[in-house]
Amino acid sequence: MKNMNLPNKLTMLRVILIPFFVVCELIPYSWGKWAALVIFVAASITDKLDGTIARKYNLITNFGKFMDPLADKLLVCSAMICFVGLGTLAPWIVIIIVAREFIISGFRLIAAENGRVIAAGKAKTVVQMIMCILLIMDVSALSVVTTIAIYAALILTIISLVDYIVHNLDVLSDQK
């Protein structure tokens, strides 16, 4: 990480925080939940920071274009898998969201082979992160808001999948 720029270091920090988040989220003590919340929020903030810094100081790299959305997927998917294990999120929701991530990652790999970069969808990621924060907090007074966030994340995930496929279908037709 010595020769990496600051945005890429922030992206890697997000990846490094994931196992610590998972351990804290799965610890059966109340302090674990709050530690997991702090770690998840900090990791989520690095997502906003790395992109802002990269654009402001023209530090955009191919590594960052690839790794930033991957780090987001790893963070959110790790959290959702924990939620399934804890019984706070339905497995079918996680399957749909994770399947979308695999499909789009496949599209991105094929596009990259053809010299194209497919941009990441930030609105979906932000809503998924908000959903995760609400699920980590697990506050009964926010149960309706949490449910809305879950379905908003699911709907945005499906919409972004359809949008990616419609706007990048030519990526598949380039394959022989």
CSV table of N, CA and C in Angstrom, one decimal:
chain,number,residue,atom,x,y,z
A,1,MET,N,0.8,-1.2,0.0
A,1,MET,CA,0.0,0.0,0.0
A,1,MET,C,0.9,1.3,0.0
A,2,LYS,N,2.2,1.1,0.1
A,2,LYS,CA,3.1,2.2,0.1
A,2,LYS,C,3.0,3.2,-1.1
A,3,ASN,N,2.8,2.6,-2.3
A,3,ASN,CA,2.8,3.5,-3.5
A,3,ASN,C,1.4,3.8,-3.9
A,4,MET,N,0.4,3.5,-3.1
A,4,MET,CA,-1.0,3.8,-3.5
A,4,MET,C,-1.3,5.2,-3.1
A,5,ASN,N,-2.3,5.8,-3.9
A,5,ASN,CA,-2.7,7.1,-3.6
A,5,ASN,C,-3.8,7.0,-2.4
A,6,LEU,N,-4.1,8.2,-1.9
A,6,LEU,CA,-5.0,8.2,-0.7
A,6,LEU,C,-6.4,7.6,-1.0
A,7,PRO,N,-7.1,7.9,-2.1
A,7,PRO,CA,-8.3,7.2,-2.4
A,7,PRO,C,-8.2,5.7,-2.4
A,8,ASN,N,-7.2,5.2,-3.0
A,8,ASN,CA,-7.0,3.7,-3.1
A,8,ASN,C,-6.7,3.1,-1.7
A,9,LYS,N,-6.0,3.9,-0.9
A,9,LYS,CA,-5.8,3.4,0.5
A,9,LYS,C,-7.1,3.4,1.3
A,10,LEU,N,-7.9,4.4,1.1
A,10,LEU,CA,-9.2,4.4,1.7
A,10,LEU,C,-10.1,3.2,1.3
A,11,THR,N,-10.0,2.9,0.0
A,11,THR,CA,-10.8,1.7,-0.5
A,11,THR,C,-10.3,0.4,0.1
A,12,MET,N,-8.9,0.3,0.2
A,12,MET,CA,-8.4,-0.9,0.9
A,12,MET,C,-8.7,-0.9,2.4
A,13,LEU,N,-8.7,0.2,3.0
A,13,LEU,CA,-9.1,0.3,4.4
A,13,LEU,C,-10.6,-0.3,4.6
A,14,ARG,N,-11.4,0.0,3.6
A,14,ARG,CA,-12.8,-0.5,3.7
A,14,ARG,C,-12.8,-2.0,3.6
A,15,VAL,N,-12.0,-2.6,2.8
A,15,VAL,CA,-11.9,-4.0,2.7
A,15,VAL,C,-11.3,-4.6,4.0
A,16,ILE,N,-10.3,-4.0,4.5
A,16,ILE,CA,-9.7,-4.5,5.7
A,16,ILE,C,-10.6,-4.4,6.9
A,17,LEU,N,-11.5,-3.5,6.9
A,17,LEU,CA,-12.5,-3.4,8.0
A,17,LEU,C,-13.6,-4.4,8.0
A,18,ILE,N,-13.8,-5.1,6.9
A,18,ILE,CA,-14.9,-6.1,6.8
A,18,ILE,C,-14.8,-7.2,7.8
A,19,PRO,N,-13.7,-7.9,7.9
A,19,PRO,CA,-13.7,-9.0,8.9
A,19,PRO,C,-13.9,-8.5,10.4
A,20,PHE,N,-13.4,-7.3,10.7
A,20,PHE,CA,-13.6,-6.8,12.0
A,20,PHE,C,-15.1,-6.5,12.2
A,21,PHE,N,-15.8,-5.9,11.2
A,21,PHE,CA,-17.2,-5.7,11.2
A,21,PHE,C,-17.9,-7.1,11.5
A,22,VAL,N,-17.6,-8.1,10.7
A,22,VAL,CA,-18.3,-9.4,10.8
A,22,VAL,C,-18.2,-9.9,12.2
A,23,VAL,N,-17.0,-9.9,12.7
A,23,VAL,CA,-16.7,-10.5,14.0
A,23,VAL,C,-17.6,-9.7,15.1
A,24,CYS,N,-17.5,-8.4,15.0
A,24,CYS,CA,-18.3,-7.6,16.0
A,24,CYS,C,-19.8,-7.9,15.8
A,25,GLU,N,-20.3,-7.9,14.6
A,25,GLU,CA,-21.7,-8.1,14.3
A,25,GLU,C,-22.2,-9.5,14.8
A,26,LEU,N,-21.4,-10.5,14.8
A,26,LEU,CA,-21.8,-11.8,15.2
A,26,LEU,C,-21.5,-12.1,16.7
A,27,ILE,N,-20.8,-11.2,17.4
A,27,ILE,CA,-20.6,-11.4,18.8
A,27,ILE,C,-21.9,-11.3,19.5
A,28,PRO,N,-22.2,-12.2,20.4
A,28,PRO,CA,-23.5,-12.2,21.0
A,28,PRO,C,-23.7,-11.3,22.2
A,29,TYR,N,-22.9,-10.2,22.2
A,29,TYR,CA,-23.0,-9.2,23.3
A,29,TYR,C,-23.4,-7.9,22.7
A,30,SER,N,-24.2,-7.1,23.5
A,30,SER,CA,-24.7,-5.8,22.9
A,30,SER,C,-23.6,-4.9,22.4
A,31,TRP,N,-22.4,-4.9,23.1
A,31,TRP,CA,-21.3,-4.0,22.7
A,31,TRP,C,-20.8,-4.4,21.3
A,32,GLY,N,-21.0,-5.6,20.9
A,32,GLY,CA,-20.6,-6.1,19.6
A,32,GLY,C,-21.4,-5.4,18.5
A,33,LYS,N,-22.7,-5.3,18.7
A,33,LYS,CA,-23.5,-4.6,17.8
A,33,LYS,C,-23.1,-3.2,17.6
A,34,TRP,N,-22.8,-2.5,18.6
A,34,TRP,CA,-22.4,-1.1,18.5
A,34,TRP,C,-21.0,-0.9,17.9
A,35,ALA,N,-20.1,-1.8,18.2
A,35,ALA,CA,-18.8,-1.8,17.6
A,35,ALA,C,-19.0,-2.0,16.1
A,36,ALA,N,-19.8,-3.0,15.7
A,36,ALA,CA,-20.1,-3.3,14.3
A,36,ALA,C,-20.7,-2.1,13.6
A,37,LEU,N,-21.6,-1.3,14.3
A,37,LEU,CA,-22.2,-0.1,13.7
A,37,LEU,C,-21.1,0.9,13.4
A,38,VAL,N,-20.2,1.2,14.4
A,38,VAL,CA,-19.2,2.1,14.2
A,38,VAL,C,-18.3,1.7,13.1
A,39,ILE,N,-17.9,0.5,13.0
A,39,ILE,CA,-17.0,0.0,11.9
A,39,ILE,C,-17.7,0.1,10.6
A,40,PHE,N,-19.0,-0.3,10.5
A,40,PHE,CA,-19.7,-0.2,9.2
A,40,PHE,C,-19.9,1.2,8.8
A,41,VAL,N,-20.2,2.1,9.7
A,41,VAL,CA,-20.4,3.5,9.3
A,41,VAL,C,-19.0,4.1,8.9
A,42,ALA,N,-18.0,3.8,9.6
A,42,ALA,CA,-16.6,4.3,9.2
A,42,ALA,C,-16.3,3.8,7.8
A,43,ALA,N,-16.5,2.5,7.5
A,43,ALA,CA,-16.2,1.9,6.2
A,43,ALA,C,-17.1,2.6,5.1
A,44,SER,N,-18.3,2.8,5.4
A,44,SER,CA,-19.2,3.5,4.5
A,44,SER,C,-18.8,4.9,4.2
A,45,ILE,N,-18.3,5.6,5.2
A,45,ILE,CA,-17.7,7.0,5.0
A,45,ILE,C,-16.5,6.9,4.1
A,46,THR,N,-15.7,5.9,4.2
A,46,THR,CA,-14.5,5.8,3.3
A,46,THR,C,-15.0,5.7,1.8
A,47,ASP,N,-16.1,5.1,1.6
A,47,ASP,CA,-16.7,5.1,0.2
A,47,ASP,C,-16.9,6.5,-0.3
A,48,LYS,N,-17.5,7.3,0.4
A,48,LYS,CA,-17.8,8.7,0.0
A,48,LYS,C,-16.4,9.4,-0.1
A,49,LEU,N,-15.6,9.3,0.8
A,49,LEU,CA,-14.3,10.0,0.8
A,49,LEU,C,-13.4,9.7,-0.3
A,50,ASP,N,-13.3,8.4,-0.6
A,50,ASP,CA,-12.3,8.0,-1.6
A,50,ASP,C,-12.7,8.6,-3.0
A,51,GLY,N,-14.0,8.5,-3.3
A,51,GLY,CA,-14.5,9.0,-4.6
A,51,GLY,C,-14.3,10.5,-4.7
A,52,THR,N,-14.7,11.2,-3.6
A,52,THR,CA,-14.6,12.7,-3.6
A,52,THR,C,-13.1,13.1,-3.7
A,53,ILE,N,-12.2,12.5,-3.0
A,53,ILE,CA,-10.8,12.9,-3.1
A,53,ILE,C,-10.3,12.6,-4.5
A,54,ALA,N,-10.6,11.4,-5.0
A,54,ALA,CA,-10.1,11.0,-6.3
A,54,ALA,C,-10.5,11.9,-7.4
A,55,ARG,N,-11.8,12.4,-7.4
A,55,ARG,CA,-12.3,13.3,-8.4
A,55,ARG,C,-11.7,14.7,-8.2
A,56,LYS,N,-11.6,15.2,-7.0
A,56,LYS,CA,-11.2,16.5,-6.7
A,56,LYS,C,-9.7,16.7,-7.1
A,57,TYR,N,-8.9,15.7,-6.8
A,57,TYR,CA,-7.4,15.8,-7.0
A,57,TYR,C,-7.0,15.0,-8.3
A,58,ASN,N,-7.9,14.6,-9.1
A,58,ASN,CA,-7.6,13.9,-10.3
A,58,ASN,C,-6.7,12.6,-10.0
A,59,LEU,N,-7.2,11.9,-9.0
A,59,LEU,CA,-6.4,10.7,-8.6
A,59,LEU,C,-7.2,9.4,-9.0
A,60,ILE,N,-8.0,9.5,-10.0
A,60,ILE,CA,-8.7,8.3,-10.5
A,60,ILE,C,-7.8,7.3,-11.2
A,61,THR,N,-7.8,6.1,-10.7
A,61,THR,CA,-7.0,5.0,-11.3
A,61,THR,C,-7.8,3.8,-11.7
A,62,ASN,N,-7.2,3.0,-12.6
A,62,ASN,CA,-7.9,1.8,-13.0
A,62,ASN,C,-8.1,0.9,-11.8
A,63,PHE,N,-7.2,0.8,-10.9
A,63,PHE,CA,-7.3,0.1,-9.6
A,63,PHE,C,-8.5,0.5,-8.9
A,64,GLY,N,-8.7,1.9,-8.7
A,64,GLY,CA,-9.8,2.4,-8.0
A,64,GLY,C,-11.1,2.2,-8.7
A,65,LYS,N,-11.2,2.2,-10.0
A,65,LYS,CA,-12.4,2.0,-10.8
A,65,LYS,C,-12.8,0.5,-10.6
A,66,PHE,N,-11.9,-0.4,-10.4
A,66,PHE,CA,-12.2,-1.8,-10.2
A,66,PHE,C,-12.5,-2.1,-8.7
A,67,MET,N,-11.6,-1.6,-7.9
A,67,MET,CA,-11.6,-2.0,-6.5
A,67,MET,C,-12.7,-1.3,-5.7
A,68,ASP,N,-13.0,0.0,-6.0
A,68,ASP,CA,-14.0,0.7,-5.2
A,68,ASP,C,-15.4,0.0,-5.2
A,69,PRO,N,-16.0,-0.3,-6.4
A,69,PRO,CA,-17.2,-1.0,-6.4
A,69,PRO,C,-17.1,-2.4,-5.7
A,70,LEU,N,-16.0,-3.1,-5.9
A,70,LEU,CA,-15.8,-4.4,-5.3
A,70,LEU,C,-15.8,-4.3,-3.8
A,71,ALA,N,-15.1,-3.3,-3.3
A,71,ALA,CA,-15.1,-3.1,-1.8
A,71,ALA,C,-16.5,-2.8,-1.3
A,72,ASP,N,-17.3,-2.0,-2.0
A,72,ASP,CA,-18.7,-1.8,-1.6
A,72,ASP,C,-19.5,-3.1,-1.6
A,73,LYS,N,-19.3,-3.9,-2.6
A,73,LYS,CA,-20.1,-5.2,-2.7
A,73,LYS,C,-19.7,-6.1,-1.5
A,74,LEU,N,-18.4,-6.2,-1.3
A,74,LEU,CA,-17.9,-7.0,-0.2
A,74,LEU,C,-18.4,-6.6,1.2
A,75,LEU,N,-18.4,-5.3,1.4
A,75,LEU,CA,-18.9,-4.7,2.7
A,75,LEU,C,-20.4,-5.0,2.8
A,76,VAL,N,-21.2,-4.6,1.8
A,76,VAL,CA,-22.7,-4.8,1.9
A,76,VAL,C,-23.1,-6.3,1.9
A,77,CYS,N,-22.5,-7.1,1.1
A,77,CYS,CA,-22.8,-8.5,1.0
A,77,CYS,C,-22.4,-9.2,2.3
A,78,SER,N,-21.3,-8.9,2.9
A,78,SER,CA,-20.9,-9.5,4.2
A,78,SER,C,-21.9,-9.1,5.2
A,79,ALA,N,-22.3,-7.9,5.3
A,79,ALA,CA,-23.3,-7.5,6.3
A,79,ALA,C,-24.6,-8.3,6.1
A,80,MET,N,-25.1,-8.4,4.8
A,80,MET,CA,-26.3,-9.0,4.6
A,80,MET,C,-26.3,-10.5,4.9
A,81,ILE,N,-25.1,-11.1,4.7
A,81,ILE,CA,-25.0,-12.6,5.0
A,81,ILE,C,-25.0,-12.7,6.5
A,82,CYS,N,-24.4,-11.8,7.3
A,82,CYS,CA,-24.5,-11.8,8.7
A,82,CYS,C,-26.0,-11.7,9.1
A,83,PHE,N,-26.7,-10.8,8.5
A,83,PHE,CA,-28.1,-10.6,8.9
A,83,PHE,C,-29.0,-11.8,8.6
A,84,VAL,N,-28.7,-12.6,7.6
A,84,VAL,CA,-29.4,-13.8,7.3
A,84,VAL,C,-29.1,-14.8,8.5
A,85,GLY,N,-27.8,-14.9,8.9
A,85,GLY,CA,-27.4,-15.7,10.0
A,85,GLY,C,-28.0,-15.3,11.3
A,86,LEU,N,-28.3,-14.0,11.5
A,86,LEU,CA,-28.9,-13.5,12.7
A,86,LEU,C,-30.4,-13.6,12.6
A,87,GLY,N,-31.0,-13.9,11.5
A,87,GLY,CA,-32.4,-13.9,11.3
A,87,GLY,C,-33.1,-12.6,11.1
A,88,THR,N,-32.3,-11.6,10.8
A,88,THR,CA,-32.9,-10.2,10.7
A,88,THR,C,-33.2,-9.8,9.2
A,89,LEU,N,-32.8,-10.6,8.2
A,89,LEU,CA,-33.0,-10.3,6.8
A,89,LEU,C,-33.3,-11.6,6.1
A,90,ALA,N,-34.4,-11.6,5.3
A,90,ALA,CA,-34.8,-12.8,4.6
A,90,ALA,C,-33.8,-13.3,3.6
A,91,PRO,N,-33.5,-14.5,3.5
A,91,PRO,CA,-32.5,-15.0,2.6
A,91,PRO,C,-32.8,-14.7,1.1
A,92,TRP,N,-34.1,-14.7,0.7
A,92,TRP,CA,-34.4,-14.5,-0.7
A,92,TRP,C,-34.0,-13.1,-1.1
A,93,ILE,N,-34.1,-12.1,-0.2
A,93,ILE,CA,-33.7,-10.7,-0.5
A,93,ILE,C,-32.2,-10.7,-0.7
A,94,VAL,N,-31.4,-11.4,0.1
A,94,VAL,CA,-30.0,-11.4,0.0
A,94,VAL,C,-29.6,-12.1,-1.3
A,95,ILE,N,-30.3,-13.2,-1.6
A,95,ILE,CA,-30.0,-13.9,-2.9
A,95,ILE,C,-30.2,-13.0,-4.1
A,96,ILE,N,-31.2,-12.3,-4.1
A,96,ILE,CA,-31.5,-11.4,-5.3
A,96,ILE,C,-30.4,-10.3,-5.4
A,97,ILE,N,-30.1,-9.7,-4.2
A,97,ILE,CA,-29.1,-8.6,-4.2
A,97,ILE,C,-27.7,-9.2,-4.6
A,98,VAL,N,-27.3,-10.3,-4.0
A,98,VAL,CA,-26.0,-10.9,-4.3
A,98,VAL,C,-25.9,-11.3,-5.8
A,99,ALA,N,-27.0,-11.9,-6.3
A,99,ALA,CA,-27.1,-12.4,-7.7
A,99,ALA,C,-26.9,-11.2,-8.6
A,100,ARG,N,-27.5,-10.1,-8.3
A,100,ARG,CA,-27.3,-8.9,-9.1
A,100,ARG,C,-25.8,-8.5,-9.1
A,101,GLU,N,-25.2,-8.5,-8.0
A,101,GLU,CA,-23.8,-8.1,-7.9
A,101,GLU,C,-22.9,-9.0,-8.8
A,102,PHE,N,-23.2,-10.3,-8.7
A,102,PHE,CA,-22.4,-11.3,-9.6
A,102,PHE,C,-22.7,-11.0,-11.1
A,103,ILE,N,-23.9,-10.8,-11.4
A,103,ILE,CA,-24.2,-10.5,-12.8
A,103,ILE,C,-23.5,-9.3,-13.3
A,104,ILE,N,-23.6,-8.2,-12.6
A,104,ILE,CA,-23.0,-6.9,-13.0
A,104,ILE,C,-21.5,-7.0,-13.0
A,105,SER,N,-20.9,-7.8,-12.0
A,105,SER,CA,-19.5,-8.0,-12.0
A,105,SER,C,-19.0,-8.7,-13.3
A,106,GLY,N,-19.8,-9.7,-13.7
A,106,GLY,CA,-19.6,-10.4,-14.9
A,106,GLY,C,-19.6,-9.5,-16.1
A,107,PHE,N,-20.6,-8.6,-16.2
A,107,PHE,CA,-20.7,-7.6,-17.2
A,107,PHE,C,-19.4,-6.7,-17.2
A,108,ARG,N,-19.0,-6.3,-16.0
A,108,ARG,CA,-17.8,-5.4,-15.9
A,108,ARG,C,-16.6,-6.1,-16.4
A,109,LEU,N,-16.4,-7.4,-16.1
A,109,LEU,CA,-15.2,-8.1,-16.5
A,109,LEU,C,-15.2,-8.3,-18.1
A,110,ILE,N,-16.4,-8.6,-18.6
A,110,ILE,CA,-16.4,-8.7,-20.1
A,110,ILE,C,-16.2,-7.4,-20.8
A,111,ALA,N,-16.7,-6.3,-20.2
A,111,ALA,CA,-16.5,-5.0,-20.7
A,111,ALA,C,-15.1,-4.6,-20.6
A,112,ALA,N,-14.4,-4.9,-19.5
A,112,ALA,CA,-13.0,-4.5,-19.3
A,112,ALA,C,-12.1,-5.2,-20.3
A,113,GLU,N,-12.5,-6.5,-20.7
A,113,GLU,CA,-11.7,-7.2,-21.7
A,113,GLU,C,-11.8,-6.5,-23.0
A,114,ASN,N,-12.9,-5.7,-23.3
A,114,ASN,CA,-13.1,-5.0,-24.5
A,114,ASN,C,-12.7,-3.5,-24.4
A,115,GLY,N,-12.0,-3.2,-23.2
A,115,GLY,CA,-11.5,-1.8,-23.0
A,115,GLY,C,-12.5,-0.8,-22.6
A,116,ARG,N,-13.7,-1.3,-22.1
A,116,ARG,CA,-14.7,-0.4,-21.6
A,116,ARG,C,-14.8,-0.5,-20.1
A,117,VAL,N,-15.2,0.6,-19.5
A,117,VAL,CA,-15.4,0.6,-18.0
A,117,VAL,C,-16.9,0.9,-17.8
A,118,ILE,N,-17.6,0.1,-17.1
A,118,ILE,CA,-19.0,0.3,-16.7
A,118,ILE,C,-19.0,0.9,-15.3
A,119,ALA,N,-19.6,2.1,-15.2
A,119,ALA,CA,-19.6,2.8,-14.0
A,119,ALA,C,-20.5,2.1,-12.9
A,120,ALA,N,-20.1,2.4,-11.7
A,120,ALA,CA,-20.9,1.8,-10.5
A,120,ALA,C,-22.1,2.7,-10.2
A,121,GLY,N,-23.2,2.0,-9.8
A,121,GLY,CA,-24.4,2.7,-9.4
A,121,GLY,C,-24.3,3.1,-7.9
A,122,LYS,N,-24.2,4.4,-7.7
A,122,LYS,CA,-24.0,4.9,-6.3
A,122,LYS,C,-25.3,5.0,-5.5
A,123,ALA,N,-26.4,5.3,-6.1
A,123,ALA,CA,-27.7,5.4,-5.3
A,123,ALA,C,-28.1,4.1,-4.7
A,124,LYS,N,-27.9,3.0,-5.4
A,124,LYS,CA,-28.2,1.7,-4.9
A,124,LYS,C,-27.3,1.4,-3.7
A,125,THR,N,-26.1,1.7,-3.9
A,125,THR,CA,-25.1,1.4,-2.8
A,125,THR,C,-25.4,2.2,-1.6
A,126,VAL,N,-25.7,3.5,-1.7
A,126,VAL,CA,-26.1,4.3,-0.5
A,126,VAL,C,-27.3,3.7,0.2
A,127,VAL,N,-28.3,3.4,-0.6
A,127,VAL,CA,-29.6,2.8,0.1
A,127,VAL,C,-29.3,1.5,0.7
A,128,GLN,N,-28.4,0.7,0.1
A,128,GLN,CA,-28.1,-0.6,0.7
A,128,GLN,C,-27.3,-0.4,2.0
A,129,MET,N,-26.4,0.6,2.0
A,129,MET,CA,-25.6,0.9,3.2
A,129,MET,C,-26.5,1.5,4.3
A,130,ILE,N,-27.5,2.3,4.0
A,130,ILE,CA,-28.5,2.8,5.0
A,130,ILE,C,-29.3,1.6,5.5
A,131,MET,N,-29.7,0.7,4.7
A,131,MET,CA,-30.4,-0.5,5.1
A,131,MET,C,-29.6,-1.3,6.1
A,132,CYS,N,-28.3,-1.5,5.8
A,132,CYS,CA,-27.4,-2.2,6.7
A,132,CYS,C,-27.3,-1.5,8.0
A,133,ILE,N,-27.1,-0.2,8.0
A,133,ILE,CA,-27.0,0.5,9.3
A,133,ILE,C,-28.2,0.4,10.1
A,134,LEU,N,-29.4,0.5,9.5
A,134,LEU,CA,-30.7,0.3,10.3
A,134,LEU,C,-30.8,-1.1,10.8
A,135,LEU,N,-30.4,-2.1,10.0
A,135,LEU,CA,-30.4,-3.5,10.5
A,135,LEU,C,-29.4,-3.7,11.6
A,136,ILE,N,-28.3,-3.1,11.5
A,136,ILE,CA,-27.3,-3.3,12.6
A,136,ILE,C,-27.8,-2.7,13.9
A,137,MET,N,-28.4,-1.5,13.8
A,137,MET,CA,-29.0,-0.8,14.9
A,137,MET,C,-30.1,-1.6,15.6
A,138,ASP,N,-30.9,-2.2,14.8
A,138,ASP,CA,-32.0,-3.0,15.3
A,138,ASP,C,-32.9,-2.3,16.3
A,139,VAL,N,-33.3,-1.1,16.0
A,139,VAL,CA,-34.1,-0.3,16.9
A,139,VAL,C,-35.6,-0.5,16.6
A,140,SER,N,-36.4,-1.1,17.5
A,140,SER,CA,-37.8,-1.4,17.2
A,140,SER,C,-38.6,-0.2,16.8
A,141,ALA,N,-38.3,1.0,17.3
A,141,ALA,CA,-39.0,2.2,17.0
A,141,ALA,C,-38.8,2.6,15.5
A,142,LEU,N,-37.7,2.0,14.9
A,142,LEU,CA,-37.4,2.3,13.5
A,142,LEU,C,-37.8,1.1,12.6
A,143,SER,N,-38.6,0.2,13.1
A,143,SER,CA,-38.8,-1.0,12.3
A,143,SER,C,-39.5,-0.7,10.9
A,144,VAL,N,-40.4,0.2,10.9
A,144,VAL,CA,-41.1,0.6,9.7
A,144,VAL,C,-40.1,1.2,8.7
A,145,VAL,N,-39.3,2.1,9.2
A,145,VAL,CA,-38.2,2.7,8.4
A,145,VAL,C,-37.3,1.7,7.9
A,146,THR,N,-36.9,0.7,8.7
A,146,THR,CA,-36.0,-0.3,8.3
A,146,THR,C,-36.6,-1.2,7.2
A,147,THR,N,-37.9,-1.5,7.4
A,147,THR,CA,-38.6,-2.3,6.3
A,147,THR,C,-38.6,-1.6,5.0
A,148,ILE,N,-38.9,-0.3,5.1
A,148,ILE,CA,-38.9,0.5,3.9
A,148,ILE,C,-37.5,0.6,3.2
A,149,ALA,N,-36.5,0.7,4.0
A,149,ALA,CA,-35.1,0.7,3.5
A,149,ALA,C,-34.8,-0.6,2.8
A,150,ILE,N,-35.2,-1.7,3.4
A,150,ILE,CA,-35.0,-3.1,2.9
A,150,ILE,C,-35.6,-3.2,1.5
A,151,TYR,N,-36.9,-2.8,1.4
A,151,TYR,CA,-37.5,-2.9,0.1
A,151,TYR,C,-37.1,-1.9,-0.9
A,152,ALA,N,-36.7,-0.7,-0.4
A,152,ALA,CA,-36.1,0.3,-1.3
A,152,ALA,C,-34.8,-0.2,-1.9
A,153,ALA,N,-34.0,-0.8,-1.1
A,153,ALA,CA,-32.7,-1.4,-1.5
A,153,ALA,C,-32.9,-2.5,-2.6
A,154,LEU,N,-33.9,-3.3,-2.3
A,154,LEU,CA,-34.2,-4.4,-3.2
A,154,LEU,C,-34.7,-3.9,-4.5
A,155,ILE,N,-35.6,-2.9,-4.5
A,155,ILE,CA,-36.2,-2.4,-5.7
A,155,ILE,C,-35.1,-1.7,-6.5
A,156,LEU,N,-34.3,-0.9,-5.9
A,156,LEU,CA,-33.2,-0.2,-6.6
A,156,LEU,C,-32.2,-1.2,-7.2
A,157,THR,N,-32.0,-2.3,-6.5
A,157,THR,CA,-31.1,-3.3,-7.0
A,157,THR,C,-31.6,-3.9,-8.3
A,158,ILE,N,-32.9,-4.2,-8.3
A,158,ILE,CA,-33.5,-4.8,-9.5
A,158,ILE,C,-33.5,-3.8,-10.6
A,159,ILE,N,-33.9,-2.5,-10.3
A,159,ILE,CA,-33.9,-1.5,-11.3
A,159,ILE,C,-32.5,-1.3,-11.9
A,160,SER,N,-31.5,-1.2,-11.1
A,160,SER,CA,-30.2,-1.0,-11.6
A,160,SER,C,-29.7,-2.2,-12.4
A,161,LEU,N,-30.1,-3.4,-12.1
A,161,LEU,CA,-29.8,-4.6,-12.9
A,161,LEU,C,-30.4,-4.5,-14.3
A,162,VAL,N,-31.6,-4.1,-14.3
A,162,VAL,CA,-32.3,-4.0,-15.6
A,162,VAL,C,-31.7,-2.9,-16.4
A,163,ASP,N,-31.4,-1.8,-15.7
A,163,ASP,CA,-30.7,-0.6,-16.4
A,163,ASP,C,-29.4,-1.0,-17.0
A,164,TYR,N,-28.5,-1.7,-16.2
A,164,TYR,CA,-27.2,-2.1,-16.7
A,164,TYR,C,-27.4,-3.0,-17.9
A,165,ILE,N,-28.3,-4.0,-17.8
A,165,ILE,CA,-28.4,-4.9,-18.9
A,165,ILE,C,-28.9,-4.2,-20.2
A,166,VAL,N,-29.9,-3.3,-20.0
A,166,VAL,CA,-30.4,-2.6,-21.2
A,166,VAL,C,-29.4,-1.7,-21.8
A,167,HIS,N,-28.6,-1.0,-21.0
A,167,HIS,CA,-27.6,0.0,-21.5
A,167,HIS,C,-26.3,-0.7,-21.9
A,168,ASN,N,-26.1,-1.9,-21.5
A,168,ASN,CA,-24.8,-2.5,-21.8
A,168,ASN,C,-24.9,-3.9,-22.5
A,169,LEU,N,-26.1,-4.1,-23.1
A,169,LEU,CA,-26.3,-5.4,-23.8
A,169,LEU,C,-25.3,-5.6,-24.9
A,170,ASP,N,-24.8,-4.6,-25.5
A,170,ASP,CA,-23.8,-4.7,-26.6
A,170,ASP,C,-22.5,-5.3,-26.1
A,171,VAL,N,-22.3,-5.3,-24.8
A,171,VAL,CA,-21.1,-5.9,-24.2
A,171,VAL,C,-21.1,-7.4,-24.5
A,172,LEU,N,-22.3,-8.0,-24.3
A,172,LEU,CA,-22.5,-9.4,-24.6
A,172,LEU,C,-22.4,-9.7,-26.1
A,173,SER,N,-23.0,-8.8,-26.9
A,173,SER,CA,-23.0,-9.1,-28.3
A,173,SER,C,-21.6,-9.0,-28.9
A,174,ASP,N,-20.6,-8.4,-28.2
A,174,ASP,CA,-19.3,-8.3,-28.7
A,174,ASP,C,-18.5,-9.6,-28.5
A,175,GLN,N,-19.1,-10.5,-27.7
A,175,GLN,CA,-18.4,-11.8,-27.5
A,175,GLN,C,-18.6,-12.8,-28.6
A,176,LYS,N,-17.6,-13.5,-28.9
A,176,LYS,CA,-17.6,-14.5,-30.0
A,176,LYS,C,-17.5,-15.9,-29.5
